[in-house]
Short mmCIF file of N, CA and C in Angstrom, two decimals:
data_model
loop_
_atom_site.label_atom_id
_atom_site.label_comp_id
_atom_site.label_asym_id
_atom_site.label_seq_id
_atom_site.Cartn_x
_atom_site.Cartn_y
_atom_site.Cartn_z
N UNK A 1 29.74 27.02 -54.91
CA UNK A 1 29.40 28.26 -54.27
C UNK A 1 29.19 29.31 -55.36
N UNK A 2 28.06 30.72 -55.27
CA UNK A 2 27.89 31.00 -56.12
C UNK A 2 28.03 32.66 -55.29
N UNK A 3 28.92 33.61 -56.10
CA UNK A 3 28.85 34.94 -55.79
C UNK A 3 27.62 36.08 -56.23
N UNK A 4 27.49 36.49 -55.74
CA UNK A 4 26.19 37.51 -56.59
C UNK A 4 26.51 38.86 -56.01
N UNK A 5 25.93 39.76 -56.86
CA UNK A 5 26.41 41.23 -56.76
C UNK A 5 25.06 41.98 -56.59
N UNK A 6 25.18 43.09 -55.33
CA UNK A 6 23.60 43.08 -54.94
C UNK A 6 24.14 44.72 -55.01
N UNK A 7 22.75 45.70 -55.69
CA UNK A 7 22.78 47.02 -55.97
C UNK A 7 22.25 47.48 -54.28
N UNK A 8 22.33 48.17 -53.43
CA UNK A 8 21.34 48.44 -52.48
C UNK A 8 21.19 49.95 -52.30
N UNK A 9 20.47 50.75 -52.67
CA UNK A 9 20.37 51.79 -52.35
C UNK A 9 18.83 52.45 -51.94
N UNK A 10 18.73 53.80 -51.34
CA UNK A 10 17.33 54.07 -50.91
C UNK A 10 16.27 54.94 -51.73
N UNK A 11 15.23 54.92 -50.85
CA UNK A 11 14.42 54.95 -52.11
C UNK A 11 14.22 56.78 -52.28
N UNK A 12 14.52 57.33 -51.37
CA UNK A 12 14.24 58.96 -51.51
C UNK A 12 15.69 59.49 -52.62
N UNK A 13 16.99 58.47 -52.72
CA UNK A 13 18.20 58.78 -53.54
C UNK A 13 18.64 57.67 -53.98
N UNK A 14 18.02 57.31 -55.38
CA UNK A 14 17.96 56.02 -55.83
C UNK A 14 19.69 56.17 -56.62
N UNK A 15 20.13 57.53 -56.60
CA UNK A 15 21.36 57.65 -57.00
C UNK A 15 22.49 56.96 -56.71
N UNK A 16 22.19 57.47 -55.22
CA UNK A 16 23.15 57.02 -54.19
C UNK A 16 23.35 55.37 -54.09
N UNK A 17 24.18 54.66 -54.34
CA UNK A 17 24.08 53.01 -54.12
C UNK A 17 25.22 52.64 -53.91
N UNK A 18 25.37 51.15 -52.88
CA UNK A 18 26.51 50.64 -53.01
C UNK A 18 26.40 49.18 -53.49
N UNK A 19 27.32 48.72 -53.83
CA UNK A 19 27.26 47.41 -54.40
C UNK A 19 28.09 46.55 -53.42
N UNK A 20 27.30 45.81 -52.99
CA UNK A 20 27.95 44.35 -52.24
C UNK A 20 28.10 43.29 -52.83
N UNK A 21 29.08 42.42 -52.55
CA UNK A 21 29.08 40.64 -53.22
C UNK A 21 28.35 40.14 -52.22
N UNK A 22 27.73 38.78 -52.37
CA UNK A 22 27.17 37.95 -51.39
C UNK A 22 27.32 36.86 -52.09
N UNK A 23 28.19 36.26 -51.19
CA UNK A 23 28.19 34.88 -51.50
C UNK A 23 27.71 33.77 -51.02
N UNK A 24 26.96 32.45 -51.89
CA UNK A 24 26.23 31.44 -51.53
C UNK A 24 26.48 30.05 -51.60
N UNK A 25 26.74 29.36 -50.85
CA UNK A 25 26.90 28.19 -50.25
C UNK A 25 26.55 27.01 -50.48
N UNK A 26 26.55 26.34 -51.37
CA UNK A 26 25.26 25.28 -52.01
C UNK A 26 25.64 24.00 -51.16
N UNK A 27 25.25 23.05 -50.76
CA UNK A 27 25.87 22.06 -50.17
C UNK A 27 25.91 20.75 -51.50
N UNK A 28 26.95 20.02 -51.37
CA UNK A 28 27.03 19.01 -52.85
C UNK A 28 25.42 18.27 -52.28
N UNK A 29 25.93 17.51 -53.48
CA UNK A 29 23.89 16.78 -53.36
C UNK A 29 24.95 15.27 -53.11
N UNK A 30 25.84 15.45 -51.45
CA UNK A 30 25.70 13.93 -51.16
C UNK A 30 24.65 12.93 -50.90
N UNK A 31 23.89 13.93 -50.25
CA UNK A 31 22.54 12.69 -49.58
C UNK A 31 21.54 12.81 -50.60
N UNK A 32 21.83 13.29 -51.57
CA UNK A 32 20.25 12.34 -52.78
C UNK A 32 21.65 11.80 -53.44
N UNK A 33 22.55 11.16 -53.15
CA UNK A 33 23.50 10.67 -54.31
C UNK A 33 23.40 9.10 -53.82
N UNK A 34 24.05 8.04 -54.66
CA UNK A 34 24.17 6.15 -54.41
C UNK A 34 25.12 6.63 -53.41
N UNK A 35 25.76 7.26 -53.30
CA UNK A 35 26.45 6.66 -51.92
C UNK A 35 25.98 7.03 -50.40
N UNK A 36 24.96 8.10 -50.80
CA UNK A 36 24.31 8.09 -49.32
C UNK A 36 23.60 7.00 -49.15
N UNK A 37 22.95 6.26 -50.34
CA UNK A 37 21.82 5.28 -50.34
C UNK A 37 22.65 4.17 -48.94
N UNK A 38 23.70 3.75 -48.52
CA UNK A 38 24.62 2.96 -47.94
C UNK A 38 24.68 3.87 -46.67
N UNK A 39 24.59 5.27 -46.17
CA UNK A 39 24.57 5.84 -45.13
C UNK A 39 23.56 5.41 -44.62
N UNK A 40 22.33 5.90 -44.97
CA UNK A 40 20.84 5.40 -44.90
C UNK A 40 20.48 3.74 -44.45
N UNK A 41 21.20 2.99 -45.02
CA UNK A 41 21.03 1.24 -44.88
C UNK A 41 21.59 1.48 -43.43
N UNK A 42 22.77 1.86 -43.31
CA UNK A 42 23.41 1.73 -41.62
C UNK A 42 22.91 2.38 -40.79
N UNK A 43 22.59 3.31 -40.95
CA UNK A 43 21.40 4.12 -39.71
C UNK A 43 20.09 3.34 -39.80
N UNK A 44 19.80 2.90 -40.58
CA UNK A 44 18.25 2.46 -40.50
C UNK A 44 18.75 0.86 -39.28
N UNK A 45 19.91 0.08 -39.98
CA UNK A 45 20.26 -1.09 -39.15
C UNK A 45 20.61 -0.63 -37.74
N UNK A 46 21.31 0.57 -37.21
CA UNK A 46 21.66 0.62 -36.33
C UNK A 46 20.46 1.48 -35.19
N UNK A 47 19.38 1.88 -36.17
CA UNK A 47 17.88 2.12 -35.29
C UNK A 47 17.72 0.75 -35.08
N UNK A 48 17.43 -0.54 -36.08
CA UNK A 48 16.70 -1.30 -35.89
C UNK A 48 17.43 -2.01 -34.25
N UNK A 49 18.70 -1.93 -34.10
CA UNK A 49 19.16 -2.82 -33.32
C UNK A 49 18.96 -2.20 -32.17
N UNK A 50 18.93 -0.86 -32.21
CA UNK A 50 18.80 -0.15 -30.77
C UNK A 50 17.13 -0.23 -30.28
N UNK A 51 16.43 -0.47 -31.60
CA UNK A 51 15.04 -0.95 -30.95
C UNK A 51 15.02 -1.98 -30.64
N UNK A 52 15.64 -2.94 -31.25
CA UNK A 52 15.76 -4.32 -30.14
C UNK A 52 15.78 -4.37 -29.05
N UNK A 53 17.15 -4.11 -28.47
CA UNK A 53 17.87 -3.86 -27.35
C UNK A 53 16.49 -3.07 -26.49
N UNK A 54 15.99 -2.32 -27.19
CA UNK A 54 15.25 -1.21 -26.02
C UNK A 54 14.20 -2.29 -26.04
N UNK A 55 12.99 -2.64 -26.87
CA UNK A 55 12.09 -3.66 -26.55
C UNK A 55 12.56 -5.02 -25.62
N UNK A 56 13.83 -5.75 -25.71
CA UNK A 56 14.04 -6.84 -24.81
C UNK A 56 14.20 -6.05 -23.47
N UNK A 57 15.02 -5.39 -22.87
CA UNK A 57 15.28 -4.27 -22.18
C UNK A 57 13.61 -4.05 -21.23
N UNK A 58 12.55 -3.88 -21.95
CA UNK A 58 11.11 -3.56 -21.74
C UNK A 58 10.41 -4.57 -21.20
N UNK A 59 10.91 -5.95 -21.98
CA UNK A 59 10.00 -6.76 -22.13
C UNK A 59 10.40 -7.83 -20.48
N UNK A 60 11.87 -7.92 -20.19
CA UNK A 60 12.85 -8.20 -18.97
C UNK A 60 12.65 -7.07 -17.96
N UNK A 61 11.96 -5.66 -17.97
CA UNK A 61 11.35 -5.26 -17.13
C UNK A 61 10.23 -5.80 -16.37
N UNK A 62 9.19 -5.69 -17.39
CA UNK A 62 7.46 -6.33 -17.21
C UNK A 62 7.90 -7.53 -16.48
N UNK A 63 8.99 -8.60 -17.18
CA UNK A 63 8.69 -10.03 -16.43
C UNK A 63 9.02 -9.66 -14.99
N UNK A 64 10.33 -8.78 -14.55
CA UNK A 64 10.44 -8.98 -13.48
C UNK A 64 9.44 -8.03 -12.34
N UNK A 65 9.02 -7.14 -13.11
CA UNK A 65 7.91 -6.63 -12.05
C UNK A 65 6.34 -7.51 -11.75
N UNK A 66 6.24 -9.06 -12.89
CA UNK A 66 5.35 -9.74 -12.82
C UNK A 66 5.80 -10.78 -11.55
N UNK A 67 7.00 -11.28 -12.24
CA UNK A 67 7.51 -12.35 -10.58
C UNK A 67 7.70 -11.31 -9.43
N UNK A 68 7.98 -9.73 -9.21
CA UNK A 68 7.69 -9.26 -7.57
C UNK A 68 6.34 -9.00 -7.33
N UNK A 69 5.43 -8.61 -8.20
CA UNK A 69 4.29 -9.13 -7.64
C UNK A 69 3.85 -10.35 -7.63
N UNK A 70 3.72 -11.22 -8.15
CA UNK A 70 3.54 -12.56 -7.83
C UNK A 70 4.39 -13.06 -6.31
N UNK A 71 5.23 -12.39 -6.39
CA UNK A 71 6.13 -12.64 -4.58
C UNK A 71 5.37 -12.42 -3.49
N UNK A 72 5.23 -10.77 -3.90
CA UNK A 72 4.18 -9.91 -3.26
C UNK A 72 3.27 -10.62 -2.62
N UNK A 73 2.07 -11.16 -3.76
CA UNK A 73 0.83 -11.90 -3.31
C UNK A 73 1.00 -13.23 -2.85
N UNK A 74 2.36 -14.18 -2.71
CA UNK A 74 2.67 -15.32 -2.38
C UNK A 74 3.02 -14.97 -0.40
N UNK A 75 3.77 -13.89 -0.89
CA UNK A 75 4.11 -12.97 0.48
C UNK A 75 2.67 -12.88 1.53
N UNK A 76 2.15 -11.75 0.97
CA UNK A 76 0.45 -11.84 1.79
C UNK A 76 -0.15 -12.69 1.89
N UNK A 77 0.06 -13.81 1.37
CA UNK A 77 -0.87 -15.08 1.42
C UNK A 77 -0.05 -15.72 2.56
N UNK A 78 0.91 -15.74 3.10
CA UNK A 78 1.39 -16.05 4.00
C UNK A 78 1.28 -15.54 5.53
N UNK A 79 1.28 -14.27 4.74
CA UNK A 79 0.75 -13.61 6.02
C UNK A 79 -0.22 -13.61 6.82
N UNK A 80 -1.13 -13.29 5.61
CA UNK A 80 -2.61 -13.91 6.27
C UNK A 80 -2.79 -15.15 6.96
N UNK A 81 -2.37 -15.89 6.39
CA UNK A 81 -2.35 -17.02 7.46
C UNK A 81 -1.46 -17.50 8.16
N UNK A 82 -0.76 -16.88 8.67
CA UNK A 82 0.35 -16.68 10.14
C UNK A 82 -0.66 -15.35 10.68
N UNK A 83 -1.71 -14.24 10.30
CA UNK A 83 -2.34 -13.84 10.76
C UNK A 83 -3.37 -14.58 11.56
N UNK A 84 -4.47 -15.42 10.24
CA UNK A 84 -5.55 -16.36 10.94
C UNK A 84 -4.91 -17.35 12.43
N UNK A 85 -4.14 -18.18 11.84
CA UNK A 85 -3.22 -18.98 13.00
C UNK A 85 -2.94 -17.80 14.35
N UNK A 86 -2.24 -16.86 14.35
CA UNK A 86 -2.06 -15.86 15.53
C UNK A 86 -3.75 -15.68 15.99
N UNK A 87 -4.49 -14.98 15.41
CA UNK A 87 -5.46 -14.90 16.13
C UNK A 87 -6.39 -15.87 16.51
N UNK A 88 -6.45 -16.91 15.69
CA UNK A 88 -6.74 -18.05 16.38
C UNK A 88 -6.69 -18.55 17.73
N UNK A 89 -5.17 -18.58 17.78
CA UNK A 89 -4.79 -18.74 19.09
C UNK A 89 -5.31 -17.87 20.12
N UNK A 90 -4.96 -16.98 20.15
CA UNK A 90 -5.41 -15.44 20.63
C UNK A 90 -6.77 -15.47 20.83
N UNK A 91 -7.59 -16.00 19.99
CA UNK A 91 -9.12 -16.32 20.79
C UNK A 91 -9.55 -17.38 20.94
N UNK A 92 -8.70 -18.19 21.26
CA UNK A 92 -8.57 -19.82 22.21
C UNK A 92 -8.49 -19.73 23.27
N UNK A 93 -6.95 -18.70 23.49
CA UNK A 93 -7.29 -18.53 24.70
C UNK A 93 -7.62 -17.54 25.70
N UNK A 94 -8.26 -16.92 24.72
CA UNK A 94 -9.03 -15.73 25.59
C UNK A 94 -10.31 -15.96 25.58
N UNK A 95 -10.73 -17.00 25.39
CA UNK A 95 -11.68 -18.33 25.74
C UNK A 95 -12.19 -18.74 27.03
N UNK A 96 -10.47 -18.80 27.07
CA UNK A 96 -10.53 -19.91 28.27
C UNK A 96 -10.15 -18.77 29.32
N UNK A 97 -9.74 -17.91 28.98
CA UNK A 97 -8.85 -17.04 30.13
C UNK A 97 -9.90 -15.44 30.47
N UNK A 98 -10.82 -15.43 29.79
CA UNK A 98 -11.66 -14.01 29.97
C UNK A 98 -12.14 -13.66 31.07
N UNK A 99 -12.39 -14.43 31.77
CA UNK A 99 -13.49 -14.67 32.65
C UNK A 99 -12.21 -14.18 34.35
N UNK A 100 -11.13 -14.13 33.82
CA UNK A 100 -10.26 -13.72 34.78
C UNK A 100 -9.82 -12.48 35.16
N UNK A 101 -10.08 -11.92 36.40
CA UNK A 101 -9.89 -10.10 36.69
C UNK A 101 -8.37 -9.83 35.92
N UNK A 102 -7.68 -10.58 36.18
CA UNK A 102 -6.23 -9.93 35.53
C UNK A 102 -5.61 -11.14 34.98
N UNK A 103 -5.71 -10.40 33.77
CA UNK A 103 -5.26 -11.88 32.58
C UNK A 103 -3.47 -11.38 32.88
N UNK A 104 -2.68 -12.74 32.59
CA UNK A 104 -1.47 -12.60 32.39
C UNK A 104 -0.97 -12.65 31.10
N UNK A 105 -0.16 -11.75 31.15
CA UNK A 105 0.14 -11.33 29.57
C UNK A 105 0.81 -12.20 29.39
N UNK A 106 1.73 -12.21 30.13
CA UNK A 106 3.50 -13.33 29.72
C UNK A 106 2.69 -14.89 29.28
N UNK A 107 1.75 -15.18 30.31
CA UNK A 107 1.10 -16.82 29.78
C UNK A 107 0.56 -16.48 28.19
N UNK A 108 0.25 -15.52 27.92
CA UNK A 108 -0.38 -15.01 26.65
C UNK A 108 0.37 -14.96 25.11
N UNK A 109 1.94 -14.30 25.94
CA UNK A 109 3.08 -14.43 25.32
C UNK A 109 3.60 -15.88 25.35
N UNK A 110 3.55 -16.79 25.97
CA UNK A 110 4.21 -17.96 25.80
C UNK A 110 3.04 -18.62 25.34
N UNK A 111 1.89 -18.78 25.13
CA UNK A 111 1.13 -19.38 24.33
C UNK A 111 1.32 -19.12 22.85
N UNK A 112 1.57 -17.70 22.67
CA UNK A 112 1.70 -17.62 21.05
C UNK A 112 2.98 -17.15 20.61
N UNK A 113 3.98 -17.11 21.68
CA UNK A 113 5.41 -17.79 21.10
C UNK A 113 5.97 -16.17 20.41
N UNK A 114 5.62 -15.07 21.39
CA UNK A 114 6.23 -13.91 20.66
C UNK A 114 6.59 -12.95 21.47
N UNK A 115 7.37 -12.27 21.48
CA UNK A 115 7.20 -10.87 22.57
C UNK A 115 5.89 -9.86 22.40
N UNK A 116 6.71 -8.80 23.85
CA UNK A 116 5.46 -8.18 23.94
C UNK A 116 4.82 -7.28 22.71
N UNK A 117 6.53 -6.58 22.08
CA UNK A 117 5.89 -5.68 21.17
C UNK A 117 5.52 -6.31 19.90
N UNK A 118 5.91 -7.89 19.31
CA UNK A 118 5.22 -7.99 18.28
C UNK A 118 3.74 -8.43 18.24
N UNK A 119 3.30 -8.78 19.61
CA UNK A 119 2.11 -9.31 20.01
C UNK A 119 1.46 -8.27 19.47
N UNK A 120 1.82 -6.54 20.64
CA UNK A 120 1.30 -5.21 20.32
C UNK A 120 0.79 -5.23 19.14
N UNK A 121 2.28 -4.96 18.31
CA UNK A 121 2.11 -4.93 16.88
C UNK A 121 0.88 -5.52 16.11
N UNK A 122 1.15 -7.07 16.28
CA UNK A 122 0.42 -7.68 15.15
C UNK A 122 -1.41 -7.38 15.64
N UNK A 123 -1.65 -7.11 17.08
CA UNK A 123 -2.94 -6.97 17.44
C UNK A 123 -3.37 -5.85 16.57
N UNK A 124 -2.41 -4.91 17.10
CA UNK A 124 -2.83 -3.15 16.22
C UNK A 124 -3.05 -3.72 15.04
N UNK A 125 -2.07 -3.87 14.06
CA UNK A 125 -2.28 -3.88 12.81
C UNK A 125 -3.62 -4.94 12.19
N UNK A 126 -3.83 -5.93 12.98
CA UNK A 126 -4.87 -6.63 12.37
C UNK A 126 -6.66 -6.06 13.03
N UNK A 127 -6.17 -6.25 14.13
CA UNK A 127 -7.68 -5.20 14.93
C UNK A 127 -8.06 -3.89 14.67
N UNK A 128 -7.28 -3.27 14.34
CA UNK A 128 -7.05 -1.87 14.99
C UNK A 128 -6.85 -1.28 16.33
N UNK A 129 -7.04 -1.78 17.06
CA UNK A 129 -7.05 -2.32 18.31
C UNK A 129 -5.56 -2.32 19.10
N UNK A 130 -5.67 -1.42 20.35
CA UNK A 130 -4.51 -2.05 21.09
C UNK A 130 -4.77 -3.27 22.06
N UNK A 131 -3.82 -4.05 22.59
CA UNK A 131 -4.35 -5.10 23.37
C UNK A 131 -5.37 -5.43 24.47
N UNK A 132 -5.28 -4.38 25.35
CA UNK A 132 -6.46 -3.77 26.27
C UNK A 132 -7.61 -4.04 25.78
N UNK A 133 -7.65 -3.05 24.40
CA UNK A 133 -9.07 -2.57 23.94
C UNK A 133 -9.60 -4.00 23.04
N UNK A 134 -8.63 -5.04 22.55
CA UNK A 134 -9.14 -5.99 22.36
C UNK A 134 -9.30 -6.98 23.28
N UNK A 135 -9.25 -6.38 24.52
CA UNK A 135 -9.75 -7.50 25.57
C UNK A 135 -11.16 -7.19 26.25
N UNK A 136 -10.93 -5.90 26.23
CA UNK A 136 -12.02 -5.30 26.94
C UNK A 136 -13.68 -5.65 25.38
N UNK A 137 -13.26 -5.40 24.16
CA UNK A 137 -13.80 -6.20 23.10
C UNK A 137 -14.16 -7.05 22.96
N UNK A 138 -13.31 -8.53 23.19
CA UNK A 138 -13.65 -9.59 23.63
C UNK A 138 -15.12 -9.66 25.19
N UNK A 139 -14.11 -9.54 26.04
CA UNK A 139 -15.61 -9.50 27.13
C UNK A 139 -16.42 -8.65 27.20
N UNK A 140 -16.73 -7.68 25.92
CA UNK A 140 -17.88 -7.15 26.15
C UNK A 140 -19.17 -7.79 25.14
N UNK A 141 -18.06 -8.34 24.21
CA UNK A 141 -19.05 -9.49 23.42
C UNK A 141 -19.65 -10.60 24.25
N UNK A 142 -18.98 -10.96 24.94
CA UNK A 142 -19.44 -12.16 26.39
C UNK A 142 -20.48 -11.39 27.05
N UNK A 143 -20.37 -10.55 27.30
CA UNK A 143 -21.09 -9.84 28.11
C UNK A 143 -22.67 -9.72 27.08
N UNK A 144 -22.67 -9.43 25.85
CA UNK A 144 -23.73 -9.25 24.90
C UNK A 144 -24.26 -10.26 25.04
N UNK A 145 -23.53 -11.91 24.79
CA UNK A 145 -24.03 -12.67 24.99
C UNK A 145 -24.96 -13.58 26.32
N UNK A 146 -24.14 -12.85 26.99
CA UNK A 146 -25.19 -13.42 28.65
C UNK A 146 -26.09 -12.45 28.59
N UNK A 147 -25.99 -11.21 27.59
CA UNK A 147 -27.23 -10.60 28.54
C UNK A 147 -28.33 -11.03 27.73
N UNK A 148 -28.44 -11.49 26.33
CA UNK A 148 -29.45 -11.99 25.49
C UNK A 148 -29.69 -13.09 26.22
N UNK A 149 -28.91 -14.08 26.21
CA UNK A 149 -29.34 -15.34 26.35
C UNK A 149 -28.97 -15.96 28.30
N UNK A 150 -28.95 -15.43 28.88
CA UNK A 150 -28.95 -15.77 30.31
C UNK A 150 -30.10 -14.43 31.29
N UNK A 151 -30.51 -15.30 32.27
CA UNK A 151 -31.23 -14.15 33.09
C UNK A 151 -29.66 -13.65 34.26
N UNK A 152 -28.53 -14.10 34.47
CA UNK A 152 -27.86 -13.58 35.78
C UNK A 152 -27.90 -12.22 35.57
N UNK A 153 -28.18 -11.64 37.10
CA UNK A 153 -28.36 -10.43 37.46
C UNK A 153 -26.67 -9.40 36.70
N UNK A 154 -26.43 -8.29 36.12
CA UNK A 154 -25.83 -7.44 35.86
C UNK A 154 -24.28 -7.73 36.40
N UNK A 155 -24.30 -7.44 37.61
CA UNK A 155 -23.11 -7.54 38.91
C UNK A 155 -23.00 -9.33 38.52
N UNK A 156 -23.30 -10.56 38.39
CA UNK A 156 -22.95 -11.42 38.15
C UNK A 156 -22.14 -11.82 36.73
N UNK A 157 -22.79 -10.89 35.73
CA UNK A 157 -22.22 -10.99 34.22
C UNK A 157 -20.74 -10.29 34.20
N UNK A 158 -21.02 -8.70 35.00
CA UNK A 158 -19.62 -8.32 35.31
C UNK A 158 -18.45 -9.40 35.65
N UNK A 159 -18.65 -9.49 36.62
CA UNK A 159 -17.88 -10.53 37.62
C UNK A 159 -17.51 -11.51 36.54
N UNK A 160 -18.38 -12.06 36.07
CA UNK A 160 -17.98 -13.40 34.89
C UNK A 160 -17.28 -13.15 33.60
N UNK A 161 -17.61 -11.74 33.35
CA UNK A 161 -16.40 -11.76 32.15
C UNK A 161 -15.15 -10.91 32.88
N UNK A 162 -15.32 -10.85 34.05
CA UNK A 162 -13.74 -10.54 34.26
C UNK A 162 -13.36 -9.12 34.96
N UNK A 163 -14.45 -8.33 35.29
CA UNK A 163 -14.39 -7.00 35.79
C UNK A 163 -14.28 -6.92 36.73
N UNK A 164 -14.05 -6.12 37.86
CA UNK A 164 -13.98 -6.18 39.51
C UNK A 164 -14.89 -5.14 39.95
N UNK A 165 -15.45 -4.34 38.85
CA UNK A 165 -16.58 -3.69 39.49
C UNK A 165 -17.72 -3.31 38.40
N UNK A 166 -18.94 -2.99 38.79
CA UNK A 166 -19.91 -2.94 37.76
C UNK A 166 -20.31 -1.38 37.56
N UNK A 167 -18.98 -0.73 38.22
CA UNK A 167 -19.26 0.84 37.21
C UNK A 167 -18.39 0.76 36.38
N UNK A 168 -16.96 0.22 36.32
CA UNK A 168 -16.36 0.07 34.90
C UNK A 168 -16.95 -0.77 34.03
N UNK A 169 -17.64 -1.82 34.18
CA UNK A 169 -18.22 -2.72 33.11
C UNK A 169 -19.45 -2.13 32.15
N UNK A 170 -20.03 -0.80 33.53
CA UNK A 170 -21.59 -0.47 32.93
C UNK A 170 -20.63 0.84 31.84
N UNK A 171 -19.80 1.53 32.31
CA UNK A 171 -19.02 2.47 31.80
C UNK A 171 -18.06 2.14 30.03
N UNK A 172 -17.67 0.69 30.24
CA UNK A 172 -17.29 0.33 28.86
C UNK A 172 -18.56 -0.09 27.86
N UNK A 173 -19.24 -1.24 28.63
CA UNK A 173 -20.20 -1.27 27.53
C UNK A 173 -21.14 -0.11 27.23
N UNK A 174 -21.88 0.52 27.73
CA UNK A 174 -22.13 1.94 27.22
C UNK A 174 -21.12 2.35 26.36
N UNK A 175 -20.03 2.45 26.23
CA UNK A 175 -19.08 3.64 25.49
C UNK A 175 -19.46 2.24 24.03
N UNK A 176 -18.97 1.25 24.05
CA UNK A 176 -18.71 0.59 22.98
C UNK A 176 -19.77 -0.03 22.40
N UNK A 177 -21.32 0.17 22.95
CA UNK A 177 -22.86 0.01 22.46
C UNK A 177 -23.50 1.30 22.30
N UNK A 178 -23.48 2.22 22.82
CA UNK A 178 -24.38 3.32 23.06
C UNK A 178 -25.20 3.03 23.81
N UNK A 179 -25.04 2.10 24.59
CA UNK A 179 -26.60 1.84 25.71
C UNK A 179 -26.21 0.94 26.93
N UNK A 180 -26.93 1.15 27.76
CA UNK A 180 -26.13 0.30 28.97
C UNK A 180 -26.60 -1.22 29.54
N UNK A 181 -26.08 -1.74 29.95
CA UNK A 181 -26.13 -3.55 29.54
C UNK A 181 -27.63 -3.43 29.84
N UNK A 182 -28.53 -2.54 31.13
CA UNK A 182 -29.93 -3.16 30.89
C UNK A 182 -30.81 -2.42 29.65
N UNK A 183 -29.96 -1.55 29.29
CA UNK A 183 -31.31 -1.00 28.19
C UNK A 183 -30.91 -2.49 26.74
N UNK A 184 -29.77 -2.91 26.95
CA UNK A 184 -29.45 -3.63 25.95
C UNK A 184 -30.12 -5.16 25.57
N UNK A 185 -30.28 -5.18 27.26
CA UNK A 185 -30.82 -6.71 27.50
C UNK A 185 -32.47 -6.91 27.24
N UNK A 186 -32.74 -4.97 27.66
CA UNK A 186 -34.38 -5.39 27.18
C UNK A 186 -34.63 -4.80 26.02
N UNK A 187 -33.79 -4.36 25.14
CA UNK A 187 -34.12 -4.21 23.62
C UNK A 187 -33.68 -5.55 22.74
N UNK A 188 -32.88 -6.56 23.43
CA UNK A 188 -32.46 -7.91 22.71
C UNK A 188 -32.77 -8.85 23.59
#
């Protein structure tokens, strides 16, 4: 440590002065000395190990966010096809069953082995569609099809895919074509 003696006075009465000590602080020269050189070796080893630790740490992250997505897509791939299979069914037998004024749900439900609300469910989520509107969907595609390719009169096509009257039938297909089964039949 080193003392020093400081004059301070102003400049209009350079007479006037007081004298202060100030003393200064040197720090020893441990760290440029050989024995810091040995501080330095252990901090540098004890970075290196904590970068280890943090890279394995990183690297046991990545893997496991690679096997949950890989789950993930093993997951959806399953789904999808417990999807295809459900709707499959679902237009097997709405096949066979369209053509009927009032389909039964419960036979619908025991064909594909589920209740009502996951039926709901899985229709919404894969159609967009609530169940209704994928029925009324279904026979209005039937309905597209007799009117291209069959001459039966209007009121007969109703009747055959399942309607009980031919102002709701002329009333859906309009909403879900923009045109009504005869403007449809003589533009296709």
């Amino acid at each position: 440590s080193y003392t020093f003696k400081v004059k301070a006075f102003l400049l209009d009465s350079p007479d006037n002065y007081d004298i202060k000590e100030i003393q200064v602080v040197v720090p020893s020269a441990f760290l440029v000395s050989e024995n810091s050189i040995w501080l330095y070796m252990l901090l540098g080893v004890i970075l290196a190990i904590i970068f280890m630790f943090w890279m394995q740490n990183r690297i046991k992250t990545r893997e496991k966010k690679r096997k949950e997505q890989s789950m993930n897509s093993e997951l959806m791939l399953e789904k999808q096809k417990e999807d295809q299979v459900f709707m499959m069914k679902l237009y097997d037998w709405m096949t066979i069953h369209y053509m009927e004024h009032k389909l039964d749900v419960n036979e619908i439900l025991t064909e594909l082995e589920m209740n009502l609300a996951d039926f709901e469910d899985n229709i919404k989520r894969i159609t967009g569609m609530t169940p209704k509107e994928y029925i009324y969907d279904f026979r209005l595609s039937k309905a597209r099809d007799l009117l291209v390719n069959t001459n039966d009169s209007l009121e007969d096509i109703a009747r055959i895919i399942g309607f009980k009257t031919m102002g709701k039938f002329e009333m859906l297909f309009q909403h879900k074509t923009g045109m009504t089964p005869q403007e449809y039949r003589d533009k296709y």
